[in-house]
Coordinates of C-alpha atoms in Angstrom, one line a residue:
M8 CA 1.9 -10.8 -21.4
S9 CA -1.7 -9.8 -21.0
D10 CA -4.2 -6.9 -21.2
G11 CA -6.9 -6.0 -18.9
T12 CA -9.5 -7.7 -20.9
A13 CA -7.6 -11.0 -20.6
I14 CA -7.0 -10.5 -17.1
T15 CA -10.7 -9.8 -16.1
E16 CA -12.0 -12.7 -18.2
L17 CA -9.5 -15.2 -16.6
A18 CA -10.4 -13.6 -13.1
K19 CA -14.1 -14.3 -13.6
R20 CA -13.6 -17.7 -15.2
R21 CA -11.3 -19.1 -12.6
G22 CA -12.6 -17.5 -9.4
F23 CA -10.1 -14.6 -8.8
F24 CA -12.4 -11.6 -8.6
F25 CA -15.7 -10.6 -10.2
G26 CA -18.3 -7.8 -9.8
A27 CA -20.3 -7.9 -6.7
N28 CA -24.1 -8.2 -6.4
E29 CA -24.5 -9.1 -10.1
A30 CA -27.9 -10.8 -9.4
Y31 CA -29.2 -7.3 -8.5
G32 CA -27.5 -5.6 -11.3
G33 CA -24.2 -4.8 -9.6
V34 CA -22.8 -1.6 -8.3
A35 CA -19.9 0.0 -9.8
G36 CA -16.6 -0.3 -7.6
F37 CA -17.3 -3.2 -5.6
Y38 CA -15.8 -6.5 -6.2
T39 CA -16.0 -10.1 -4.6
F40 CA -12.8 -12.2 -4.5
G41 CA -13.5 -15.7 -5.3
P42 CA -11.8 -18.7 -3.9
E43 CA -8.6 -18.4 -5.9
G44 CA -8.4 -14.4 -5.5
A45 CA -9.3 -14.8 -1.8
A46 CA -6.3 -17.3 -1.3
L47 CA -4.0 -15.2 -3.3
K48 CA -4.9 -12.0 -1.5
R49 CA -4.5 -13.7 2.0
N50 CA -1.0 -14.9 0.8
V51 CA 0.0 -11.4 -0.2
E52 CA -1.1 -10.1 3.2
A53 CA 0.8 -12.8 4.8
A54 CA 3.9 -12.0 2.9
W55 CA 3.6 -8.3 3.6
R56 CA 3.0 -9.0 7.5
D57 CA 6.1 -11.2 7.4
R58 CA 8.4 -8.5 5.9
F59 CA 7.0 -5.2 7.3
T60 CA 5.7 -6.3 10.6
V61 CA 7.6 -9.5 11.9
R62 CA 11.0 -8.8 10.2
E63 CA 11.1 -5.2 11.0
G64 CA 10.0 -5.7 14.6
N65 CA 6.9 -3.7 14.5
D66 CA 3.7 -4.2 16.0
E67 CA 0.1 -4.6 14.4
I68 CA -3.1 -3.3 15.3
E69 CA -6.7 -3.6 14.0
A70 CA -8.8 -0.2 14.3
P71 CA -12.4 0.3 13.5
T72 CA -13.4 1.1 9.9
I73 CA -15.8 3.7 11.2
A74 CA -14.7 6.9 13.2
P75 CA -16.4 9.9 14.2
E76 CA -16.5 13.2 12.1
S77 CA -14.1 15.0 14.6
V78 CA -11.2 12.6 13.7
F79 CA -11.5 13.5 10.1
E80 CA -11.9 17.2 10.7
A81 CA -8.6 17.1 12.6
S82 CA -6.8 15.1 9.8
G83 CA -7.9 17.4 7.1
H84 CA -10.0 14.8 5.2
L85 CA -13.2 16.8 5.5
D86 CA -11.7 19.7 3.6
G87 CA -9.0 18.3 1.4
F88 CA -9.8 14.7 0.5
D89 CA -11.4 15.6 -3.0
D90 CA -11.1 14.4 -6.6
M91 CA -12.0 16.6 -9.7
L92 CA -15.6 16.0 -10.8
V93 CA -17.3 17.1 -14.1
E94 CA -20.9 16.4 -14.8
C95 CA -22.2 15.9 -18.3
G96 CA -25.0 18.5 -19.1
E97 CA -27.0 16.0 -21.5
C98 CA -27.0 12.7 -19.6
G99 CA -26.3 13.8 -16.0
E100 CA -23.4 11.2 -15.7
S101 CA -20.4 12.2 -13.4
H102 CA -16.8 11.6 -14.5
R103 CA -13.5 12.3 -13.1
A104 CA -12.2 15.3 -15.0
D105 CA -8.3 14.4 -14.6
H106 CA -8.9 10.8 -15.9
L107 CA -10.6 12.1 -18.9
I108 CA -7.8 14.6 -19.8
E109 CA -5.2 11.7 -19.3
D110 CA -7.3 9.5 -21.7
A111 CA -7.5 12.3 -24.2
S112 CA -3.9 13.4 -24.1
D113 CA -0.4 12.7 -23.3
I114 CA -0.6 14.1 -19.9
E115 CA 0.1 11.5 -17.3
E116 CA -0.7 13.2 -13.9
A117 CA -3.6 15.5 -14.5
E118 CA -4.7 15.4 -10.9
S119 CA -1.8 17.6 -10.1
L120 CA -3.2 20.5 -12.2
P121 CA -5.4 23.3 -10.9
L122 CA -9.0 23.2 -11.6
P123 CA -9.1 26.1 -14.1
E124 CA -6.4 24.5 -16.1
V125 CA -8.3 21.2 -16.3
E126 CA -11.4 23.2 -17.6
E127 CA -9.2 24.6 -20.4
L128 CA -7.9 21.1 -21.2
I129 CA -11.2 19.7 -21.6
A130 CA -12.1 22.3 -24.0
E131 CA -8.6 22.1 -25.9
Y132 CA -8.8 18.4 -26.3
E133 CA -12.6 18.5 -27.1
V134 CA -13.2 16.0 -24.4
A135 CA -16.7 14.3 -24.7
C136 CA -18.9 12.4 -22.2
P137 CA -17.8 8.7 -22.2
S138 CA -21.6 7.9 -21.6
C139 CA -23.4 9.8 -24.2
G140 CA -20.8 11.6 -26.4
A141 CA -21.8 15.1 -25.6
P142 CA -19.1 17.7 -25.4
L143 CA -18.0 18.7 -22.0
A144 CA -16.3 21.9 -22.8
G145 CA -17.7 24.8 -20.8
R146 CA -18.8 22.4 -17.9
S147 CA -17.4 23.4 -14.5
V148 CA -15.1 21.0 -12.6
E149 CA -15.6 20.8 -9.1
E150 CA -14.1 19.3 -5.9
F151 CA -15.9 16.2 -4.7
N152 CA -15.2 14.7 -1.3
L153 CA -14.6 10.9 -1.6
M154 CA -15.5 10.0 1.9
F155 CA -18.5 7.8 2.7
E156 CA -20.6 9.4 5.3
T157 CA -22.7 7.6 8.0
A158 CA -24.5 8.0 11.3
I159 CA -23.4 6.5 14.5
G160 CA -26.1 5.5 16.7
P161 CA -29.9 5.7 16.2
G162 CA -31.8 8.3 14.2
S163 CA -29.6 11.2 12.9
G164 CA -27.0 10.0 15.6
Q165 CA -23.5 11.2 15.6
P166 CA -21.9 11.9 12.2
G167 CA -19.1 9.6 11.2
Y168 CA -17.2 8.5 8.0
L169 CA -16.0 5.1 6.8
R170 CA -12.0 5.5 6.9
P171 CA -10.7 6.5 3.5
E172 CA -7.3 5.2 4.8
T173 CA -6.1 2.9 7.6
A174 CA -3.5 5.4 8.8
Q175 CA -5.9 7.5 11.0
G176 CA -6.7 4.5 13.3
I177 CA -3.0 4.3 14.0
F178 CA -2.6 8.2 14.6
V179 CA -5.6 8.6 17.0
E180 CA -4.3 5.7 19.3
F181 CA -0.9 6.9 19.4
P182 CA -1.1 8.1 23.1
R183 CA -2.0 4.5 24.0
L184 CA 0.5 2.8 21.4
K185 CA 3.5 4.8 22.6
E186 CA 3.0 3.3 26.2
Y187 CA 3.1 -0.3 24.6
A188 CA 6.4 0.9 22.9
R189 CA 7.8 1.9 26.3
N190 CA 7.9 5.5 25.1
K191 CA 11.0 4.6 23.1
L192 CA 11.5 5.9 19.5
P193 CA 11.8 4.8 16.8
F194 CA 8.8 2.3 16.7
G195 CA 6.4 1.2 13.9
I196 CA 2.9 0.3 13.8
T197 CA 1.2 -1.8 11.0
Q198 CA -2.4 -2.5 10.0
I199 CA -3.9 -4.2 7.1
G200 CA -7.7 -3.7 6.5
R201 CA -10.5 -2.1 4.5
A202 CA -10.6 1.4 3.4
Y203 CA -13.4 3.1 1.4
R204 CA -13.5 5.8 -1.0
N205 CA -16.5 7.0 -3.0
E206 CA -14.9 7.2 -6.4
I207 CA -16.3 9.1 -9.1
S208 CA -15.8 6.8 -11.7
P209 CA -14.3 3.3 -10.7
R210 CA -12.5 1.6 -13.5
K211 CA -10.2 -1.2 -14.5
G212 CA -11.5 -3.9 -12.2
I213 CA -10.0 -4.0 -8.8
V214 CA -7.6 -1.4 -9.7
R215 CA -10.0 1.4 -8.7
T216 CA -12.6 0.5 -6.4
R217 CA -14.8 2.0 -3.6
E218 CA -13.8 -0.6 -1.1
F219 CA -10.2 -1.9 -1.0
T220 CA -7.7 -3.3 1.3
Q221 CA -4.6 -1.4 2.5
A222 CA -1.4 -2.6 4.3
E223 CA 0.2 0.3 5.9
L224 CA 3.2 1.1 8.2
E225 CA 3.6 4.2 10.3
Q226 CA 7.1 4.8 11.3
F227 CA 7.4 7.0 14.3
V228 CA 10.9 8.6 14.5
D229 CA 12.9 11.3 16.2
P230 CA 13.9 13.6 13.3
D231 CA 17.1 14.8 15.1
T232 CA 18.5 11.3 16.2
D233 CA 16.8 8.4 14.6
E234 CA 18.3 7.0 11.4
P235 CA 17.3 3.9 9.3
P236 CA 19.6 0.9 8.9
L237 CA 20.2 2.1 5.3
S238 CA 23.3 0.0 4.8
R239 CA 21.0 -3.1 4.6
V240 CA 19.4 -1.9 1.2
A241 CA 22.1 0.5 0.0
D242 CA 23.1 -1.9 -2.8
V243 CA 19.5 -2.6 -4.0
S244 CA 19.1 -1.4 -7.5
V245 CA 16.1 0.8 -8.2
K246 CA 14.4 2.4 -11.3
L247 CA 13.5 5.9 -10.4
Y248 CA 11.4 8.5 -12.3
P249 CA 12.1 11.8 -10.3
A250 CA 9.9 14.8 -10.6
D251 CA 12.4 16.8 -12.6
E252 CA 12.6 14.1 -15.2
Q253 CA 8.8 14.0 -15.6
E254 CA 8.7 17.7 -16.3
D255 CA 11.5 17.5 -18.9
P256 CA 10.0 16.4 -22.3
D257 CA 13.1 14.5 -22.9
G258 CA 13.2 13.1 -19.4
G259 CA 13.8 9.5 -18.5
Y260 CA 14.6 7.0 -15.9
V261 CA 17.3 7.1 -13.3
E262 CA 18.8 3.6 -12.7
T263 CA 20.8 3.6 -9.5
T264 CA 21.0 2.0 -6.1
V265 CA 19.3 3.0 -2.9
G266 CA 22.4 4.3 -1.3
E267 CA 23.4 6.4 -4.3
A268 CA 20.0 7.8 -4.6
V269 CA 20.0 9.1 -1.1
E270 CA 23.5 10.2 -1.2
E271 CA 22.8 12.3 -4.2
G272 CA 19.6 13.8 -2.9
I273 CA 17.4 12.3 -5.6
V274 CA 15.6 10.7 -2.7
A275 CA 15.4 13.4 0.0
S276 CA 14.9 11.3 3.1
D277 CA 17.0 8.4 4.1
W278 CA 14.0 6.8 5.8
V279 CA 12.0 6.9 2.6
G280 CA 15.1 5.6 0.7
Y281 CA 15.4 2.6 3.1
Y282 CA 11.7 1.7 2.6
L283 CA 12.1 1.9 -1.2
G284 CA 14.9 -0.6 -0.9
V285 CA 12.7 -2.8 1.4
A286 CA 9.9 -2.8 -0.8
R287 CA 11.9 -3.3 -4.1
E288 CA 13.4 -6.6 -2.4
W289 CA 9.7 -7.6 -1.3
Y290 CA 8.2 -7.1 -4.7
D291 CA 11.0 -9.3 -6.2
R292 CA 10.1 -11.9 -3.5
I293 CA 6.5 -12.2 -4.3
G294 CA 6.9 -12.2 -8.1
V295 CA 6.5 -8.8 -9.3
D296 CA 8.4 -8.4 -12.8
G297 CA 11.3 -6.0 -12.2
D298 CA 11.2 -4.8 -15.8
R299 CA 7.6 -3.5 -15.3
F300 CA 8.3 -1.8 -12.1
R301 CA 9.5 1.6 -11.1
F302 CA 9.4 4.3 -8.3
R303 CA 7.9 7.6 -9.4
Q304 CA 8.3 10.7 -7.3
H305 CA 5.3 12.9 -6.9
L306 CA 5.2 16.1 -8.8
P307 CA 4.8 19.4 -6.6
G308 CA 1.2 19.8 -7.5
E309 CA 0.2 16.3 -6.3
R310 CA 2.3 16.1 -3.3
A311 CA 0.5 16.7 0.1
H312 CA 1.4 20.0 1.7
Y313 CA 2.6 18.2 4.8
A314 CA 5.0 15.6 2.8
A315 CA 8.6 16.6 2.4
D316 CA 9.0 13.8 -0.2
C317 CA 6.8 11.2 -1.6
W318 CA 7.3 8.5 -4.2
D319 CA 4.9 5.8 -5.6
A320 CA 5.7 2.3 -6.5
E321 CA 4.2 1.6 -9.9
S322 CA 3.8 -1.4 -12.0
E323 CA 3.1 -1.7 -15.7
V324 CA -0.1 -3.9 -16.3
G325 CA -0.9 -3.4 -20.0
G326 CA 1.6 -5.9 -21.3
V327 CA 2.5 -4.0 -24.5
V328 CA 5.4 -1.6 -24.2
D329 CA 7.2 -0.6 -27.4
D330 CA 10.1 1.5 -25.8
P331 CA 11.1 0.2 -22.2
D332 CA 13.2 3.2 -21.9
D333 CA 10.3 5.7 -22.4
P334 CA 8.6 6.3 -19.1
T335 CA 5.4 7.4 -20.7
D336 CA 5.0 4.1 -22.6
G337 CA 2.9 1.5 -21.0
D338 CA -0.1 1.2 -18.7
W339 CA 1.3 2.1 -15.2
I340 CA -0.7 1.8 -12.1
E341 CA 0.2 3.0 -8.5
I342 CA 0.4 0.1 -6.2
A343 CA 2.1 1.7 -3.1
G344 CA 3.1 5.1 -1.7
F345 CA 6.1 6.1 0.4
A346 CA 5.7 9.5 2.2
Y347 CA 7.6 11.5 4.7
R348 CA 4.7 13.0 6.6
G349 CA 6.6 14.9 9.3
D350 CA 4.9 15.8 12.5
Y351 CA 1.6 16.9 10.6
D352 CA -0.6 14.0 11.7
L353 CA 0.2 13.8 15.3
S354 CA 0.3 17.6 15.6
K355 CA -3.2 17.8 14.1
H356 CA -4.7 15.4 16.6
A357 CA -2.8 17.0 19.4
D358 CA -4.5 20.3 18.4
H359 CA -8.1 18.8 18.3
G360 CA -7.9 15.8 20.6
D361 CA -7.7 15.6 24.3
D362 CA -4.3 13.6 25.0
D363 CA -0.7 13.9 24.7
F364 CA 0.8 13.1 21.2
T365 CA 4.4 13.6 22.3
V366 CA 7.0 11.1 23.6
F367 CA 9.2 12.3 26.6
E368 CA 12.8 11.6 25.7
Q369 CA 15.1 11.5 28.7
Y370 CA 18.6 12.9 28.4
D371 CA 21.5 10.8 29.2
E372 CA 22.4 13.6 32.0
P373 CA 20.3 16.5 33.2
R374 CA 20.8 19.6 31.3
T375 CA 20.7 23.2 32.6
V376 CA 19.1 25.5 30.2
E377 CA 17.8 29.2 30.0
R378 CA 14.0 29.5 29.5
A379 CA 11.9 32.5 28.9
V380 CA 9.1 32.5 31.5
V381 CA 6.1 34.9 32.4
D382 CA 4.2 35.1 35.7
P383 CA 1.3 37.4 34.8
D384 CA -0.3 39.2 37.7
M385 CA -3.8 38.1 37.5
S386 CA -4.9 40.7 40.1
V387 CA -4.4 43.3 37.3
L388 CA -5.4 41.1 34.2
G389 CA -8.6 40.0 36.0
P390 CA -10.1 43.4 36.4
E391 CA -8.9 44.8 33.2
F392 CA -9.8 42.0 30.8
G393 CA -12.5 40.0 32.7
G394 CA -13.4 36.8 31.3
R395 CA -10.6 36.9 28.7
A396 CA -7.8 37.3 31.3
G397 CA -7.0 33.6 31.1
D398 CA -6.6 33.8 27.3
V399 CA -4.4 36.8 27.7
A400 CA -2.2 35.1 30.1
D401 CA -1.9 31.9 27.8
A402 CA -0.9 34.2 24.9
L403 CA 1.8 35.7 27.0
H404 CA 3.2 32.3 28.0
A405 CA 3.0 31.3 24.2
L406 CA 4.8 34.5 23.1
A407 CA 7.6 34.2 25.7
E408 CA 8.4 30.7 24.3
R409 CA 8.1 31.8 20.6
N410 CA 9.7 35.4 20.9
P411 CA 11.4 36.5 24.1
D412 CA 12.5 39.8 22.5
A413 CA 9.0 40.9 22.3
F414 CA 9.1 41.7 26.1
D415 CA 12.1 44.2 25.7
G416 CA 9.9 47.2 25.7
D417 CA 7.6 48.8 28.4
E418 CA 4.6 47.2 26.8
V419 CA 3.9 43.9 25.2
T420 CA 1.4 43.1 22.6
V421 CA -0.6 39.7 22.0
E422 CA -3.4 38.5 19.9
V423 CA -6.5 37.3 21.6
G424 CA -9.5 36.4 19.7
G425 CA -8.2 38.2 16.5
E426 CA -7.8 41.5 18.6
D427 CA -4.4 43.0 19.8
V428 CA -4.1 43.4 23.4
A429 CA -1.4 45.5 25.0
V430 CA -0.2 44.6 28.5
D431 CA 2.4 46.4 30.6
A432 CA 5.8 44.5 30.9
D433 CA 5.7 44.7 34.7
V434 CA 2.3 43.1 34.8
A435 CA 3.7 40.2 32.4
N436 CA 6.5 39.6 34.8
F437 CA 8.8 38.3 32.1
R438 CA 12.3 36.9 33.0
I439 CA 15.0 34.4 31.9
E440 CA 15.4 31.4 34.4
E441 CA 17.9 28.8 34.5
Q442 CA 16.2 25.4 34.6
T443 CA 17.5 21.9 34.9
E444 CA 15.6 19.4 32.6
A445 CA 15.8 15.6 32.6
G446 CA 14.5 15.5 29.0
E447 CA 12.0 16.8 26.5
H448 CA 8.9 16.2 24.9
V449 CA 9.2 15.3 21.2
T450 CA 6.5 15.2 18.7
P451 CA 7.6 12.2 16.3
H452 CA 7.7 12.5 12.8
V453 CA 6.0 9.8 10.5
V454 CA 7.4 7.7 7.6
E455 CA 4.7 6.0 5.9
P456 CA 5.0 3.0 3.4
S457 CA 1.3 2.4 2.1
F458 CA 0.6 -0.5 -0.1
G459 CA -2.6 -1.3 -2.0
V460 CA -3.3 -5.0 -1.6
D461 CA -5.9 -5.4 -4.3
R462 CA -3.7 -3.5 -6.9
T463 CA -0.8 -5.8 -5.8
V464 CA -2.9 -8.7 -6.6
Y465 CA -3.9 -7.4 -10.0
T466 CA -0.2 -6.7 -10.7
L467 CA 0.9 -10.2 -9.8
I468 CA -1.8 -11.8 -12.1
A469 CA -0.8 -9.4 -14.9
H470 CA 2.8 -10.1 -14.6
A471 CA 2.3 -14.0 -14.0
Y472 CA 0.0 -14.3 -17.1
D473 CA 1.8 -16.1 -19.8
Q474 CA 0.9 -18.3 -23.0
D475 CA 2.8 -21.0 -24.8
L476 CA 2.3 -24.0 -27.1
I477 CA 2.2 -27.6 -25.9
D478 CA 2.3 -29.9 -29.0
G479 CA 0.6 -27.0 -31.0
E480 CA -2.2 -26.3 -28.3
E481 CA -2.1 -23.0 -26.8
R482 CA -1.8 -22.9 -23.0
T483 CA -2.5 -20.1 -20.7
Y484 CA -0.9 -20.1 -17.3
L485 CA 0.0 -18.1 -14.3
S486 CA 3.6 -18.2 -13.3
L487 CA 2.9 -17.1 -9.8
A488 CA 5.4 -17.3 -7.1
P489 CA 5.0 -20.3 -4.8
E490 CA 4.8 -18.0 -1.6
V491 CA 1.5 -16.4 -3.0
A492 CA 0.1 -19.0 -5.3
P493 CA -3.5 -19.8 -4.1
T494 CA -2.8 -23.6 -4.1
D495 CA 0.5 -25.3 -3.5
V496 CA -0.1 -28.6 -5.0
A497 CA -2.9 -30.4 -7.0
V498 CA -3.2 -34.1 -6.9
F499 CA -4.9 -35.8 -9.8
P500 CA -5.9 -39.6 -9.4
L501 CA -6.5 -41.3 -12.6
V502 CA -10.3 -42.1 -12.4
G503 CA -12.1 -45.4 -12.4
D504 CA -9.8 -47.3 -10.1
D505 CA -10.5 -47.5 -6.3
A506 CA -6.8 -48.3 -5.4
L507 CA -5.7 -45.2 -7.3
E508 CA -8.3 -43.2 -5.5
T509 CA -7.4 -44.4 -2.1
L510 CA -3.7 -43.8 -2.7
A511 CA -4.6 -40.2 -3.8
D512 CA -6.8 -39.7 -0.7
E513 CA -3.5 -40.7 1.4
V514 CA -1.3 -38.3 -0.6
V515 CA -3.7 -35.4 -0.1
N516 CA -3.9 -36.0 3.7
D517 CA -0.2 -36.4 4.0
L518 CA 0.5 -33.1 2.1
R519 CA -2.2 -31.2 4.0
G520 CA -0.7 -32.5 7.2
A521 CA 2.6 -31.1 6.2
G522 CA 1.0 -27.6 6.0
L523 CA 0.6 -27.5 2.2
S524 CA -2.6 -26.1 0.4
V525 CA -3.8 -29.0 -1.7
A526 CA -6.6 -29.2 -4.5
H527 CA -7.9 -32.7 -5.0
D528 CA -9.2 -32.8 -8.6
D529 CA -10.7 -36.0 -10.2
S530 CA -12.9 -34.3 -12.8
G531 CA -12.3 -34.6 -16.5
N532 CA -9.5 -35.9 -18.6
I533 CA -5.8 -35.4 -17.0
G534 CA -4.9 -32.7 -19.6
R535 CA -7.8 -30.5 -18.8
R536 CA -7.0 -30.8 -15.1
Y537 CA -3.5 -29.7 -15.7
R538 CA -4.9 -26.7 -17.7
R539 CA -7.1 -25.8 -14.9
Q540 CA -4.4 -25.7 -12.4
D541 CA -2.0 -24.0 -14.7
E542 CA -4.4 -21.1 -15.1
V543 CA -4.7 -20.5 -11.4
G544 CA -1.0 -20.7 -11.0
T545 CA -0.7 -23.9 -8.9
P546 CA 3.3 -24.6 -9.0
L547 CA 3.2 -28.4 -8.7
S548 CA 0.8 -31.1 -9.6
V549 CA 0.9 -34.7 -8.6
T550 CA -0.6 -37.6 -10.6
V551 CA -1.6 -40.9 -9.1
D552 CA -1.4 -43.5 -12.0
H553 CA -1.2 -47.3 -12.5
E554 CA 2.4 -47.3 -12.1
S555 CA 2.0 -45.6 -8.6
V556 CA 0.6 -48.9 -7.2
E557 CA 2.3 -51.5 -9.3
R558 CA 5.9 -50.7 -8.1
D559 CA 7.2 -52.3 -4.9
E560 CA 7.4 -48.8 -3.6
A561 CA 4.5 -46.5 -4.1
T562 CA 5.3 -43.5 -6.3
V563 CA 3.6 -40.5 -8.1
T564 CA 4.4 -38.3 -10.9
V565 CA 5.3 -34.7 -10.0
R566 CA 4.8 -32.0 -12.8
D567 CA 6.3 -28.5 -12.7
R568 CA 3.7 -25.8 -14.0
D569 CA 6.1 -23.6 -15.9
T570 CA 8.2 -26.1 -17.6
T571 CA 5.8 -29.1 -17.6
A572 CA 8.7 -31.3 -16.8
Q573 CA 7.9 -34.3 -14.7
V574 CA 9.6 -36.6 -12.3
R575 CA 8.6 -39.7 -10.5
V576 CA 9.0 -39.4 -6.6
P577 CA 8.4 -42.1 -3.9
V578 CA 5.3 -41.3 -2.0
A579 CA 7.2 -41.7 1.3
D580 CA 9.6 -38.7 0.2
L581 CA 6.8 -36.6 -1.4
A582 CA 5.9 -34.2 1.4
E583 CA 9.5 -33.4 2.4
Q584 CA 10.6 -32.9 -1.3
L585 CA 7.7 -30.6 -2.3
E586 CA 8.2 -28.5 0.8
A587 CA 11.7 -28.1 -0.2
V588 CA 10.7 -27.1 -3.8
L589 CA 8.2 -24.6 -2.6
A590 CA 10.4 -23.1 0.0
A591 CA 12.2 -19.8 -0.8
G592 CA 15.2 -20.6 -2.9
G593 CA 13.9 -24.0 -3.8
T594 CA 13.8 -25.4 -7.4
F595 CA 12.2 -28.2 -9.5
E596 CA 15.6 -29.1 -10.9
S597 CA 16.5 -30.5 -7.4
L598 CA 13.8 -33.1 -8.0
L599 CA 15.1 -33.8 -11.5
E600 CA 18.6 -34.4 -10.2
A601 CA 17.3 -36.7 -7.3
Y602 CA 14.8 -38.9 -9.0
D603 CA 13.8 -40.4 -12.4
A604 CA 12.6 -37.8 -15.0
V605 CA 9.5 -38.9 -17.0
E606 CA 10.2 -38.5 -20.7
T607 CA 6.6 -38.3 -21.9
D608 CA 4.4 -35.4 -20.6
V609 CA 0.8 -36.6 -20.5
T610 CA -0.5 -33.2 -21.1
R611 CA 1.1 -33.4 -24.7
S612 CA -0.5 -36.6 -25.7

């Protein structure tokens, strides 16, 4: 178990992550991933790509991180991508008001509350400025847009923004992406990349930053016909924290299976349920502790207006939980979101963009249907309405599709430019026609699993962090899953012997040739080398000692990180055997069964 301070200290000491630009005083909310952290992050991304792109049969794109203002006007980010800001009247520092409320009370999701209520809570809990201690009661709470603005081109240029999410890069390219998918639903597009949010008060290391990496999947479906392969994950166990349980003072977890949660309506969308199950299995695979993991449903006040259902994957990263059955106990952070976004995104871009954001779905056989149509007499509309005649005709066409009964009288009224306009029914030329159609244009609905890569990295370190005693000496180590560990194997030659150094070099080259990530460490005593690799989560260590070259067949000692057990393995077998141990389902016990265990662990001497 670990707390945030221990993680941050280890991360900086061992090169996982640290504040950026420290030589110039640093800027809050920006972090550099060091050699170990960058490798861990790449491995998490590769594991995500394998599961959500390759195994799901999806395609991946890479879109620009900057887009023109019009994109975010269409998406709604210009008007609605805000956080709550309160400014101290004494020192002028700005703070995120909902976070201050959560820190001062038992309220968990203050961001779902309206601004006036947040102002009242600041006064009720006597919230003070974290920077100078001045009371914040009476200060106004305002909305602050989180997007970074920029100019595209020289001078003032064209206004643009750094993307606050990777999703819009997929949505705006939908007209072309659907062609690559041969206009067949369902299909999915993934993207892993940087996103930017001008956070009011970044905190907790890489948990809340201003630049971060997202891994997102946009699944495009026909809501009337497409169903997910729910049976694949129906039996996956999940710990759910539904909205009604959150609103109940005595509420708790619902532990069930994905199939039962969908069947009972706890999870409203079968597509969302499917991806909850896929995610649960994936998190298990990369080493997230299932006892410190849950899915929490968004409360009504925090759910986006276009989302029919929304759940967050959350992990506990504080390490101290007195009551595991109490959902309010622990330090929980959001690491992924699962939303059924409906047709909101594509419809918005269809309204603002100049392209087709629908998919034409062909019927198995042509269908004869009755359609309401109008054929306005422009020789009448032109003289009567002048330049507005075209708008009147368009309004008549739209009304015929929406409400054919409106044409039953002698006169029909439409709204043009905010004004009611009356048109004689004879001039509108309304009628019902039988038409033969080969198919229909469908605006797909979107299901979105969105993962925070940086927060996943933080979670893995927090959950892998452990300590034990080796002959009375405290040891800190990261029990990372081999798939995501920054380094697969460390090779340690006993120093001062050219023959051992030569053999160690050969071992390193053989293992790297087999595709393993290898660290070659010959600095310091062997015990300290083991400790360094234990702290960065290297699963296996190989020691080249005098016995390695004294036997008829060259051998080395292989050590397991978690148990510190050791076994002597022939160099000729080494690469194959280590690959098997590191592979999914592999265990160190297989080496112990096949070769001679070493009774004395050199780290304990």
